């Protein structure tokens, strides 16, 4: 993998990550709705049980559908050669070899292109800018034209 190839793949990656973030938010909302409904139904005396079951079954079906699509999106990202890391802000890492060790190129949803890297153990908080030095000393890396 090179920085250039990873940046070219960002069109598909952006689309997948955008979908993942939206689906995850909807999934979180559904989980809260289910919890609230189950709490209410455990204390409600006059609750229509069939109506309650239908409500929950609809929500469970949607959860199953969302989980299937989330899995598909993550699989697509893996097939590209990247690793989806975060459902809150959409962090994606790309394995690359640098100075004899494996590190990650790092991109966050909303960034124009890949401009950062970090050690595997350090994660997002350890991000460094991609520099000419990094490019010269990493296997197959090329500096994005916007940085050169």
mmCIF file of N, CA and C in Angstrom:
data_model
loop_
_atom_site.group_PDB
_atom_site.id
_atom_site.type_symbol
_atom_site.label_atom_id
_atom_site.label_comp_id
_atom_site.label_asym_id
_atom_site.label_seq_id
_atom_site.Cartn_x
_atom_site.Cartn_y
_atom_site.Cartn_z
ATOM 1 N N UNK A 1 0.849 -1.195 0.000
ATOM 2 C CA UNK A 1 0.000 0.000 0.000
ATOM 3 C C UNK A 1 0.878 1.235 0.000
ATOM 4 N N UNK A 2 0.489 2.223 -0.760
ATOM 5 C CA UNK A 2 1.191 3.511 -0.755
ATOM 6 C C UNK A 2 0.221 4.596 -0.320
ATOM 7 N N UNK A 3 0.770 5.721 0.084
ATOM 8 C CA UNK A 3 -0.074 6.865 0.446
ATOM 9 C C UNK A 3 -0.922 7.267 -0.754
ATOM 10 N N UNK A 4 -0.302 7.254 -1.934
ATOM 11 C CA UNK A 4 -1.023 7.640 -3.151
ATOM 12 C C UNK A 4 -2.210 6.708 -3.412
ATOM 13 N N UNK A 5 -1.991 5.392 -3.298
ATOM 14 C CA UNK A 5 -3.083 4.431 -3.518
ATOM 15 C C UNK A 5 -4.170 4.591 -2.454
ATOM 16 N N UNK A 6 -3.761 4.795 -1.221
ATOM 17 C CA UNK A 6 -4.732 4.986 -0.140
ATOM 18 C C UNK A 6 -5.568 6.238 -0.393
ATOM 19 N N UNK A 7 -4.926 7.319 -0.829
ATOM 20 C CA UNK A 7 -5.670 8.550 -1.115
ATOM 21 C C UNK A 7 -6.627 8.365 -2.290
ATOM 22 N N UNK A 8 -6.219 7.594 -3.292
ATOM 23 C CA UNK A 8 -7.125 7.334 -4.425
ATOM 24 C C UNK A 8 -8.344 6.537 -3.977
ATOM 25 N N UNK A 9 -8.169 5.700 -2.984
ATOM 26 C CA UNK A 9 -9.281 4.873 -2.487
ATOM 27 C C UNK A 9 -10.228 5.659 -1.579
ATOM 28 N N UNK A 10 -9.871 6.888 -1.226
ATOM 29 C CA UNK A 10 -10.683 7.653 -0.269
ATOM 30 C C UNK A 10 -12.111 7.913 -0.744
ATOM 31 N N UNK A 11 -12.346 7.964 -2.040
ATOM 32 C CA UNK A 11 -13.714 8.184 -2.524
ATOM 33 C C UNK A 11 -14.619 7.070 -1.995
ATOM 34 N N UNK A 12 -14.199 5.829 -2.176
ATOM 35 C CA UNK A 12 -14.978 4.685 -1.684
ATOM 36 C C UNK A 12 -14.950 4.621 -0.161
ATOM 37 N N UNK A 13 -13.808 4.928 0.422
ATOM 38 C CA UNK A 13 -13.668 4.888 1.882
ATOM 39 C C UNK A 13 -14.581 5.922 2.529
ATOM 40 N N UNK A 14 -14.596 7.141 2.000
ATOM 41 C CA UNK A 14 -15.481 8.195 2.538
ATOM 42 C C UNK A 14 -16.932 7.735 2.530
ATOM 43 N N UNK A 15 -17.356 7.167 1.407
ATOM 44 C CA UNK A 15 -18.737 6.709 1.274
ATOM 45 C C UNK A 15 -19.042 5.641 2.329
ATOM 46 N N UNK A 16 -18.160 4.669 2.470
ATOM 47 C CA UNK A 16 -18.364 3.601 3.455
ATOM 48 C C UNK A 16 -18.381 4.144 4.876
ATOM 49 N N UNK A 17 -17.451 5.020 5.191
ATOM 50 C CA UNK A 17 -17.375 5.555 6.555
ATOM 51 C C UNK A 17 -18.590 6.422 6.857
ATOM 52 N N UNK A 18 -19.020 7.226 5.908
ATOM 53 C CA UNK A 18 -20.226 8.034 6.103
ATOM 54 C C UNK A 18 -21.414 7.128 6.415
ATOM 55 N N UNK A 19 -21.568 6.054 5.628
ATOM 56 C CA UNK A 19 -22.655 5.108 5.865
ATOM 57 C C UNK A 19 -22.514 4.448 7.230
ATOM 58 N N UNK A 20 -21.293 4.060 7.603
ATOM 59 C CA UNK A 20 -21.071 3.428 8.907
ATOM 60 C C UNK A 20 -21.471 4.352 10.051
ATOM 61 N N UNK A 21 -21.081 5.614 9.968
ATOM 62 C CA UNK A 21 -21.407 6.558 11.041
ATOM 63 C C UNK A 21 -22.914 6.755 11.155
ATOM 64 N N UNK A 22 -23.589 6.895 10.015
ATOM 65 C CA UNK A 22 -25.044 7.071 10.025
ATOM 66 C C UNK A 22 -25.753 5.821 10.554
ATOM 67 N N UNK A 23 -25.319 4.660 10.101
ATOM 68 C CA UNK A 23 -25.945 3.408 10.540
ATOM 69 C C UNK A 23 -25.699 3.172 12.027
ATOM 70 N N UNK A 24 -24.516 3.509 12.490
ATOM 71 C CA UNK A 24 -24.215 3.324 13.908
ATOM 72 C C UNK A 24 -25.075 4.252 14.771
ATOM 73 N N UNK A 25 -25.260 5.502 14.319
ATOM 74 C CA UNK A 25 -26.128 6.423 15.069
ATOM 75 C C UNK A 25 -27.549 5.885 15.132
ATOM 76 N N UNK A 26 -28.049 5.377 13.996
ATOM 77 C CA UNK A 26 -29.408 4.815 13.975
ATOM 78 C C UNK A 26 -29.490 3.591 14.879
ATOM 79 N N UNK A 27 -28.460 2.767 14.867
ATOM 80 C CA UNK A 27 -28.421 1.587 15.723
ATOM 81 C C UNK A 27 -28.471 1.990 17.197
ATOM 82 N N UNK A 28 -27.720 3.004 17.567
ATOM 83 C CA UNK A 28 -27.730 3.493 18.953
ATOM 84 C C UNK A 28 -29.109 4.001 19.344
ATOM 85 N N UNK A 29 -29.761 4.725 18.428
ATOM 86 C CA UNK A 29 -31.115 5.225 18.683
ATOM 87 C C UNK A 29 -32.088 4.062 18.880
ATOM 88 N N UNK A 30 -31.993 3.068 18.008
ATOM 89 C CA UNK A 30 -32.869 1.898 18.128
ATOM 90 C C UNK A 30 -32.658 1.177 19.451
ATOM 91 N N UNK A 31 -31.421 1.021 19.852
ATOM 92 C CA UNK A 31 -31.143 0.343 21.120
ATOM 93 C C UNK A 31 -31.762 1.101 22.291
ATOM 94 N N UNK A 32 -31.673 2.438 22.266
ATOM 95 C CA UNK A 32 -32.303 3.235 23.323
ATOM 96 C C UNK A 32 -33.819 3.085 23.289
ATOM 97 N N UNK A 33 -34.402 3.116 22.088
ATOM 98 C CA UNK A 33 -35.859 2.944 21.965
ATOM 99 C C UNK A 33 -36.302 1.597 22.528
ATOM 100 N N UNK A 34 -35.559 0.554 22.216
ATOM 101 C CA UNK A 34 -35.891 -0.786 22.705
ATOM 102 C C UNK A 34 -35.802 -0.825 24.231
ATOM 103 N N UNK A 35 -34.735 -0.268 24.785
ATOM 104 C CA UNK A 35 -34.570 -0.259 26.247
ATOM 105 C C UNK A 35 -35.711 0.488 26.929
ATOM 106 N N UNK A 36 -36.061 1.649 26.408
ATOM 107 C CA UNK A 36 -37.147 2.450 26.988
ATOM 108 C C UNK A 36 -38.457 1.679 26.902
ATOM 109 N N UNK A 37 -38.719 1.082 25.749
ATOM 110 C CA UNK A 37 -39.966 0.325 25.582
ATOM 111 C C UNK A 37 -40.014 -0.868 26.540
ATOM 112 N N UNK A 38 -38.903 -1.568 26.668
ATOM 113 C CA UNK A 38 -38.885 -2.725 27.573
ATOM 114 C C UNK A 38 -39.076 -2.304 29.028
ATOM 115 N N UNK A 39 -38.510 -1.167 29.414
ATOM 116 C CA UNK A 39 -38.715 -0.656 30.776
ATOM 117 C C UNK A 39 -40.180 -0.318 31.013
ATOM 118 N N UNK A 40 -40.781 0.386 30.044
ATOM 119 C CA UNK A 40 -42.185 0.766 30.167
ATOM 120 C C UNK A 40 -43.087 -0.461 30.200
ATOM 121 N N UNK A 41 -42.782 -1.425 29.334
ATOM 122 C CA UNK A 41 -43.661 -2.603 29.267
ATOM 123 C C UNK A 41 -43.545 -3.476 30.511
ATOM 124 N N UNK A 42 -42.433 -3.402 31.210
ATOM 125 C CA UNK A 42 -42.289 -4.219 32.419
ATOM 126 C C UNK A 42 -43.111 -3.650 33.580
ATOM 127 N N UNK A 43 -43.465 -2.368 33.498
ATOM 128 C CA UNK A 43 -44.241 -1.753 34.579
ATOM 129 C C UNK A 43 -45.680 -1.428 34.168
ATOM 130 N N UNK A 44 -45.978 -1.458 32.875
ATOM 131 C CA UNK A 44 -47.313 -1.086 32.402
ATOM 132 C C UNK A 44 -48.310 -2.210 32.645
ATOM 133 N N UNK A 45 -49.444 -1.838 33.145
ATOM 134 C CA UNK A 45 -50.499 -2.808 33.431
ATOM 135 C C UNK A 45 -51.407 -2.971 32.217
ATOM 136 N N UNK A 46 -51.709 -1.876 31.547
ATOM 137 C CA UNK A 46 -52.685 -1.903 30.462
ATOM 138 C C UNK A 46 -52.037 -1.975 29.077
ATOM 139 N N UNK A 47 -50.838 -2.499 28.988
ATOM 140 C CA UNK A 47 -50.118 -2.575 27.720
ATOM 141 C C UNK A 47 -50.687 -3.688 26.839
ATOM 142 N N UNK A 48 -50.919 -3.379 25.583
ATOM 143 C CA UNK A 48 -51.361 -4.380 24.612
ATOM 144 C C UNK A 48 -50.136 -5.212 24.222
ATOM 145 N N UNK A 49 -50.135 -6.462 24.640
ATOM 146 C CA UNK A 49 -48.958 -7.321 24.457
ATOM 147 C C UNK A 49 -48.646 -7.565 22.984
ATOM 148 N N UNK A 50 -49.657 -7.759 22.152
ATOM 149 C CA UNK A 50 -49.420 -7.977 20.720
ATOM 150 C C UNK A 50 -48.825 -6.733 20.081
ATOM 151 N N UNK A 51 -49.346 -5.586 20.447
ATOM 152 C CA UNK A 51 -48.833 -4.325 19.912
ATOM 153 C C UNK A 51 -47.379 -4.113 20.354
ATOM 154 N N UNK A 52 -47.110 -4.439 21.596
ATOM 155 C CA UNK A 52 -45.755 -4.312 22.132
ATOM 156 C C UNK A 52 -44.789 -5.242 21.402
ATOM 157 N N UNK A 53 -45.215 -6.485 21.191
ATOM 158 C CA UNK A 53 -44.370 -7.451 20.481
ATOM 159 C C UNK A 53 -44.107 -6.992 19.045
ATOM 160 N N UNK A 54 -45.135 -6.475 18.388
ATOM 161 C CA UNK A 54 -44.980 -6.002 17.014
ATOM 162 C C UNK A 54 -43.987 -4.836 16.960
ATOM 163 N N UNK A 55 -44.108 -3.924 17.920
ATOM 164 C CA UNK A 55 -43.187 -2.781 18.003
ATOM 165 C C UNK A 55 -41.748 -3.278 18.154
ATOM 166 N N UNK A 56 -41.535 -4.199 19.099
ATOM 167 C CA UNK A 56 -40.184 -4.710 19.347
ATOM 168 C C UNK A 56 -39.658 -5.511 18.160
ATOM 169 N N UNK A 57 -40.500 -6.333 17.559
ATOM 170 C CA UNK A 57 -40.055 -7.126 16.407
ATOM 171 C C UNK A 57 -39.622 -6.243 15.249
ATOM 172 N N UNK A 58 -40.334 -5.157 15.025
ATOM 173 C CA UNK A 58 -39.950 -4.212 13.975
ATOM 174 C C UNK A 58 -38.579 -3.618 14.278
ATOM 175 N N UNK A 59 -38.376 -3.235 15.527
ATOM 176 C CA UNK A 59 -37.076 -2.658 15.922
ATOM 177 C C UNK A 59 -35.958 -3.698 15.821
ATOM 178 N N UNK A 60 -36.235 -4.918 16.275
ATOM 179 C CA UNK A 60 -35.225 -5.984 16.191
ATOM 180 C C UNK A 60 -34.855 -6.288 14.737
ATOM 181 N N UNK A 61 -35.848 -6.292 13.853
ATOM 182 C CA UNK A 61 -35.577 -6.523 12.428
ATOM 183 C C UNK A 61 -34.678 -5.424 11.867
ATOM 184 N N UNK A 62 -34.951 -4.191 12.254
ATOM 185 C CA UNK A 62 -34.128 -3.080 11.775
ATOM 186 C C UNK A 62 -32.709 -3.179 12.331
ATOM 187 N N UNK A 63 -32.572 -3.570 13.592
ATOM 188 C CA UNK A 63 -31.247 -3.765 14.188
ATOM 189 C C UNK A 63 -30.482 -4.814 13.396
ATOM 190 N N UNK A 64 -31.123 -5.929 13.104
ATOM 191 C CA UNK A 64 -30.481 -7.005 12.340
ATOM 192 C C UNK A 64 -30.050 -6.519 10.956
ATOM 193 N N UNK A 65 -30.917 -5.767 10.315
ATOM 194 C CA UNK A 65 -30.630 -5.210 8.985
ATOM 195 C C UNK A 65 -29.423 -4.258 9.061
ATOM 196 N N UNK A 66 -29.410 -3.373 10.047
ATOM 197 C CA UNK A 66 -28.303 -2.427 10.209
ATOM 198 C C UNK A 66 -26.984 -3.152 10.489
ATOM 199 N N UNK A 67 -27.027 -4.149 11.362
ATOM 200 C CA UNK A 67 -25.811 -4.893 11.675
ATOM 201 C C UNK A 67 -25.251 -5.600 10.443
ATOM 202 N N UNK A 68 -26.127 -6.118 9.617
ATOM 203 C CA UNK A 68 -25.697 -6.760 8.379
ATOM 204 C C UNK A 68 -25.005 -5.751 7.461
ATOM 205 N N UNK A 69 -25.591 -4.574 7.326
ATOM 206 C CA UNK A 69 -24.996 -3.543 6.470
ATOM 207 C C UNK A 69 -23.686 -3.002 7.056
ATOM 208 N N UNK A 70 -23.630 -2.852 8.361
ATOM 209 C CA UNK A 70 -22.395 -2.397 9.013
ATOM 210 C C UNK A 70 -21.276 -3.408 8.752
ATOM 211 N N UNK A 71 -21.587 -4.685 8.903
ATOM 212 C CA UNK A 71 -20.598 -5.734 8.631
ATOM 213 C C UNK A 71 -20.127 -5.663 7.183
ATOM 214 N N UNK A 72 -21.059 -5.462 6.265
ATOM 215 C CA UNK A 72 -20.717 -5.362 4.842
ATOM 216 C C UNK A 72 -19.790 -4.166 4.594
ATOM 217 N N UNK A 73 -20.104 -3.005 5.173
ATOM 218 C CA UNK A 73 -19.261 -1.819 4.998
ATOM 219 C C UNK A 73 -17.849 -2.050 5.545
ATOM 220 N N UNK A 74 -17.762 -2.667 6.704
ATOM 221 C CA UNK A 74 -16.446 -2.941 7.309
ATOM 222 C C UNK A 74 -15.670 -3.935 6.449
ATOM 223 N N UNK A 75 -16.350 -4.945 5.919
ATOM 224 C CA UNK A 75 -15.702 -5.908 5.026
ATOM 225 C C UNK A 75 -15.170 -5.225 3.766
ATOM 226 N N UNK A 76 -15.935 -4.287 3.218
ATOM 227 C CA UNK A 76 -15.469 -3.538 2.044
ATOM 228 C C UNK A 76 -14.210 -2.747 2.359
ATOM 229 N N UNK A 77 -14.173 -2.118 3.527
ATOM 230 C CA UNK A 77 -12.983 -1.371 3.921
ATOM 231 C C UNK A 77 -11.785 -2.305 4.076
ATOM 232 N N UNK A 78 -12.012 -3.460 4.668
ATOM 233 C CA UNK A 78 -10.933 -4.445 4.829
ATOM 234 C C UNK A 78 -10.404 -4.906 3.472
ATOM 235 N N UNK A 79 -11.296 -5.096 2.520
ATOM 236 C CA UNK A 79 -10.893 -5.531 1.182
ATOM 237 C C UNK A 79 -10.012 -4.487 0.492
ATOM 238 N N UNK A 80 -10.228 -3.227 0.816
ATOM 239 C CA UNK A 80 -9.401 -2.149 0.262
ATOM 240 C C UNK A 80 -8.006 -2.179 0.885
ATOM 241 N N UNK A 81 -7.913 -2.711 2.103
ATOM 242 C CA UNK A 81 -6.622 -2.767 2.789
ATOM 243 C C UNK A 81 -6.530 -1.827 3.967
ATOM 244 N N UNK A 82 -7.664 -1.389 4.479
ATOM 245 C CA UNK A 82 -7.643 -0.488 5.628
ATOM 246 C C UNK A 82 -8.457 -1.070 6.776
ATOM 247 N N UNK A 83 -8.319 -0.432 7.923
ATOM 248 C CA UNK A 83 -8.950 -0.917 9.148
ATOM 249 C C UNK A 83 -9.822 0.193 9.720
ATOM 250 N N UNK A 84 -11.113 -0.070 9.837
ATOM 251 C CA UNK A 84 -12.031 0.904 10.433
ATOM 252 C C UNK A 84 -11.873 0.840 11.942
ATOM 253 N N UNK A 85 -11.659 2.016 12.581
ATOM 254 C CA UNK A 85 -11.313 2.025 13.997
ATOM 255 C C UNK A 85 -12.324 2.676 14.931
ATOM 256 N N UNK A 86 -13.210 3.527 14.431
ATOM 257 C CA UNK A 86 -13.984 4.315 15.377
ATOM 258 C C UNK A 86 -15.345 4.702 14.811
ATOM 259 N N UNK A 87 -16.400 4.364 15.548
ATOM 260 C CA UNK A 87 -17.760 4.694 15.127
ATOM 261 C C UNK A 87 -18.180 6.108 15.506
ATOM 262 N N UNK A 88 -17.431 6.776 16.359
ATOM 263 C CA UNK A 88 -17.814 8.134 16.779
ATOM 264 C C UNK A 88 -17.356 9.186 15.769
ATOM 265 N N UNK A 89 -16.099 9.104 15.335
ATOM 266 C CA UNK A 89 -15.567 10.127 14.425
ATOM 267 C C UNK A 89 -15.083 9.563 13.097
ATOM 268 N N UNK A 90 -15.090 8.249 12.948
ATOM 269 C CA UNK A 90 -14.738 7.650 11.663
ATOM 270 C C UNK A 90 -13.252 7.624 11.375
ATOM 271 N N UNK A 91 -12.485 6.934 12.189
ATOM 272 C CA UNK A 91 -11.040 6.828 11.988
ATOM 273 C C UNK A 91 -10.743 5.555 11.207
ATOM 274 N N UNK A 92 -9.861 5.693 10.208
ATOM 275 C CA UNK A 92 -9.454 4.568 9.383
ATOM 276 C C UNK A 92 -7.930 4.526 9.355
ATOM 277 N N UNK A 93 -7.364 3.344 9.587
ATOM 278 C CA UNK A 93 -5.916 3.148 9.537
ATOM 279 C C UNK A 93 -5.557 2.264 8.352
ATOM 280 N N UNK A 94 -4.341 2.508 7.822
ATOM 281 C CA UNK A 94 -3.811 1.771 6.683
ATOM 282 C C UNK A 94 -2.427 1.251 7.060
ATOM 283 N N UNK A 95 -2.227 -0.053 7.100
ATOM 284 C CA UNK A 95 -0.907 -0.582 7.454
ATOM 285 C C UNK A 95 0.132 -0.228 6.385
ATOM 286 N N UNK A 96 1.316 0.174 6.845
ATOM 287 C CA UNK A 96 2.423 0.494 5.943
ATOM 288 C C UNK A 96 3.723 0.192 6.683
ATOM 289 N N UNK A 97 4.780 -0.035 5.943
ATOM 290 C CA UNK A 97 6.081 -0.361 6.535
ATOM 291 C C UNK A 97 6.951 0.907 6.553
ATOM 292 N N UNK A 98 7.496 1.230 7.710
ATOM 293 C CA UNK A 98 8.301 2.453 7.869
ATOM 294 C C UNK A 98 9.519 2.150 8.732
ATOM 295 N N UNK A 99 10.695 2.396 8.202
ATOM 296 C CA UNK A 99 11.956 2.191 8.916
ATOM 297 C C UNK A 99 12.031 0.829 9.608
ATOM 298 N N UNK A 100 11.658 -0.214 8.880
ATOM 299 C CA UNK A 100 11.785 -1.562 9.400
ATOM 300 C C UNK A 100 10.680 -2.015 10.336
ATOM 301 N N UNK A 101 9.628 -1.234 10.471
ATOM 302 C CA UNK A 101 8.529 -1.632 11.358
ATOM 303 C C UNK A 101 7.191 -1.279 10.706
ATOM 304 N N UNK A 102 6.161 -1.929 11.196
ATOM 305 C CA UNK A 102 4.817 -1.638 10.702
ATOM 306 C C UNK A 102 4.238 -0.465 11.483
ATOM 307 N N UNK A 103 3.636 0.463 10.749
ATOM 308 C CA UNK A 103 2.934 1.613 11.331
ATOM 309 C C UNK A 103 1.625 1.773 10.562
ATOM 310 N N UNK A 104 0.827 2.728 10.966
ATOM 311 C CA UNK A 104 -0.432 3.002 10.266
ATOM 312 C C UNK A 104 -0.437 4.404 9.685
ATOM 313 N N UNK A 105 -0.872 4.499 8.423
ATOM 314 C CA UNK A 105 -1.330 5.778 7.908
ATOM 315 C C UNK A 105 -2.680 5.992 8.573
ATOM 316 N N UNK A 106 -3.046 7.229 8.840
ATOM 317 C CA UNK A 106 -4.272 7.486 9.596
ATOM 318 C C UNK A 106 -5.097 8.577 8.927
ATOM 319 N N UNK A 107 -6.379 8.299 8.743
ATOM 320 C CA UNK A 107 -7.317 9.255 8.161
ATOM 321 C C UNK A 107 -8.556 9.303 9.034
ATOM 322 N N UNK A 108 -9.096 10.508 9.181
ATOM 323 C CA UNK A 108 -10.338 10.698 9.930
ATOM 324 C C UNK A 108 -11.399 11.271 9.012
ATOM 325 N N UNK A 109 -12.617 10.769 9.148
ATOM 326 C CA UNK A 109 -13.744 11.261 8.357
ATOM 327 C C UNK A 109 -13.764 12.787 8.387
ATOM 328 N N UNK A 110 -13.861 13.387 7.210
ATOM 329 C CA UNK A 110 -13.877 14.844 7.102
ATOM 330 C C UNK A 110 -12.543 15.427 6.641
ATOM 331 N N UNK A 111 -11.464 14.665 6.769
ATOM 332 C CA UNK A 111 -10.163 15.146 6.287
ATOM 333 C C UNK A 111 -10.102 14.989 4.774
ATOM 334 N N UNK A 112 -9.434 15.932 4.106
ATOM 335 C CA UNK A 112 -9.367 15.936 2.643
ATOM 336 C C UNK A 112 -8.589 14.744 2.099
ATOM 337 N N UNK A 113 -7.493 14.407 2.729
ATOM 338 C CA UNK A 113 -6.700 13.254 2.308
ATOM 339 C C UNK A 113 -5.887 12.737 3.488
ATOM 340 N N UNK A 114 -5.067 11.735 3.219
ATOM 341 C CA UNK A 114 -4.281 11.112 4.282
ATOM 342 C C UNK A 114 -3.006 11.931 4.478
ATOM 343 N N UNK A 115 -2.866 12.522 5.652
ATOM 344 C CA UNK A 115 -1.723 13.378 5.952
ATOM 345 C C UNK A 115 -1.037 13.003 7.262
ATOM 346 N N UNK A 116 -1.459 11.893 7.865
ATOM 347 C CA UNK A 116 -0.909 11.522 9.174
ATOM 348 C C UNK A 116 -0.560 10.039 9.229
ATOM 349 N N UNK A 117 0.291 9.706 10.164
ATOM 350 C CA UNK A 117 0.649 8.324 10.452
ATOM 351 C C UNK A 117 0.859 8.212 11.953
ATOM 352 N N UNK A 118 0.843 6.978 12.468
ATOM 353 C CA UNK A 118 1.139 6.772 13.885
ATOM 354 C C UNK A 118 1.649 5.357 14.108
ATOM 355 N N UNK A 119 2.368 5.204 15.205
ATOM 356 C CA UNK A 119 2.822 3.886 15.624
ATOM 357 C C UNK A 119 1.592 3.048 15.951
ATOM 358 N N UNK A 120 1.677 1.761 15.757
ATOM 359 C CA UNK A 120 0.544 0.876 16.004
ATOM 360 C C UNK A 120 0.077 0.971 17.452
ATOM 361 N N UNK A 121 1.015 1.023 18.389
ATOM 362 C CA UNK A 121 0.649 1.042 19.809
ATOM 363 C C UNK A 121 0.116 2.400 20.273
ATOM 364 N N UNK A 122 0.467 3.471 19.573
ATOM 365 C CA UNK A 122 0.090 4.809 20.034
ATOM 366 C C UNK A 122 -1.315 5.223 19.620
ATOM 367 N N UNK A 123 -1.774 4.756 18.501
ATOM 368 C CA UNK A 123 -3.109 5.108 18.052
ATOM 369 C C UNK A 123 -3.250 6.568 17.642
ATOM 370 N N UNK A 124 -4.493 6.975 17.540
ATOM 371 C CA UNK A 124 -4.851 8.288 17.008
ATOM 372 C C UNK A 124 -4.153 9.438 17.741
ATOM 373 N N UNK A 125 -4.054 9.358 19.044
ATOM 374 C CA UNK A 125 -3.425 10.443 19.817
ATOM 375 C C UNK A 125 -1.944 10.592 19.528
ATOM 376 N N UNK A 126 -1.335 9.588 18.929
ATOM 377 C CA UNK A 126 0.083 9.659 18.582
ATOM 378 C C UNK A 126 0.323 10.023 17.123
ATOM 379 N N UNK A 127 -0.666 10.610 16.462
ATOM 380 C CA UNK A 127 -0.530 10.938 15.031
ATOM 381 C C UNK A 127 0.599 11.923 14.782
ATOM 382 N N UNK A 128 1.306 11.669 13.693
ATOM 383 C CA UNK A 128 2.374 12.541 13.212
ATOM 384 C C UNK A 128 2.053 12.957 11.782
ATOM 385 N N UNK A 129 2.530 14.122 11.378
ATOM 386 C CA UNK A 129 2.357 14.547 9.990
ATOM 387 C C UNK A 129 3.208 13.684 9.072
ATOM 388 N N UNK A 130 2.703 13.409 7.883
ATOM 389 C CA UNK A 130 3.497 12.728 6.871
ATOM 390 C C UNK A 130 4.442 13.770 6.273
ATOM 391 N N UNK A 131 5.726 13.506 6.359
ATOM 392 C CA UNK A 131 6.756 14.428 5.875
ATOM 393 C C UNK A 131 7.539 13.781 4.741
ATOM 394 N N UNK A 132 8.397 14.574 4.077
ATOM 395 C CA UNK A 132 9.300 14.034 3.057
ATOM 396 C C UNK A 132 10.137 12.914 3.650
ATOM 397 N N UNK A 133 10.613 13.099 4.880
ATOM 398 C CA UNK A 133 11.427 12.092 5.545
ATOM 399 C C UNK A 133 10.651 10.780 5.686
ATOM 400 N N UNK A 134 9.409 10.877 6.119
ATOM 401 C CA UNK A 134 8.576 9.683 6.261
ATOM 402 C C UNK A 134 8.444 8.985 4.919
ATOM 403 N N UNK A 135 8.178 9.749 3.870
ATOM 404 C CA UNK A 135 7.987 9.179 2.540
ATOM 405 C C UNK A 135 9.259 8.474 2.068
ATOM 406 N N UNK A 136 10.413 9.088 2.266
ATOM 407 C CA UNK A 136 11.681 8.498 1.827
ATOM 408 C C UNK A 136 12.005 7.209 2.579
ATOM 409 N N UNK A 137 11.521 7.089 3.805
ATOM 410 C CA UNK A 137 11.893 5.947 4.632
ATOM 411 C C UNK A 137 10.775 4.925 4.841
ATOM 412 N N UNK A 138 9.703 5.039 4.089
ATOM 413 C CA UNK A 138 8.637 4.047 4.192
ATOM 414 C C UNK A 138 8.536 3.291 2.878
ATOM 415 N N UNK A 139 8.162 2.063 2.961
ATOM 416 C CA UNK A 139 8.079 1.202 1.778
ATOM 417 C C UNK A 139 6.910 1.611 0.903
ATOM 418 N N UNK A 140 7.212 2.057 -0.303
ATOM 419 C CA UNK A 140 6.182 2.341 -1.285
ATOM 420 C C UNK A 140 5.419 3.634 -1.089
ATOM 421 N N UNK A 141 5.744 4.425 -0.079
ATOM 422 C CA UNK A 141 4.993 5.645 0.179
ATOM 423 C C UNK A 141 5.368 6.731 -0.826
ATOM 424 N N UNK A 142 4.406 7.542 -1.182
ATOM 425 C CA UNK A 142 4.662 8.735 -1.987
ATOM 426 C C UNK A 142 3.922 9.878 -1.328
ATOM 427 N N UNK A 143 4.504 11.046 -1.382
ATOM 428 C CA UNK A 143 3.914 12.215 -0.739
ATOM 429 C C UNK A 143 2.710 12.693 -1.532
ATOM 430 N N UNK A 144 1.552 12.923 -0.865
ATOM 431 C CA UNK A 144 0.397 13.462 -1.584
ATOM 432 C C UNK A 144 0.768 14.787 -2.240
ATOM 433 N N UNK A 145 0.288 15.020 -3.453
ATOM 434 C CA UNK A 145 0.672 16.219 -4.203
ATOM 435 C C UNK A 145 0.374 17.499 -3.433
ATOM 436 N N UNK A 146 -0.663 17.499 -2.625
ATOM 437 C CA UNK A 146 -1.008 18.690 -1.859
ATOM 438 C C UNK A 146 0.047 19.010 -0.804
ATOM 439 N N UNK A 147 0.871 18.026 -0.450
ATOM 440 C CA UNK A 147 1.893 18.246 0.574
ATOM 441 C C UNK A 147 3.267 18.503 -0.017
ATOM 442 N N UNK A 148 3.462 18.133 -1.278
ATOM 443 C CA UNK A 148 4.792 18.200 -1.887
ATOM 444 C C UNK A 148 5.160 19.562 -2.394
#
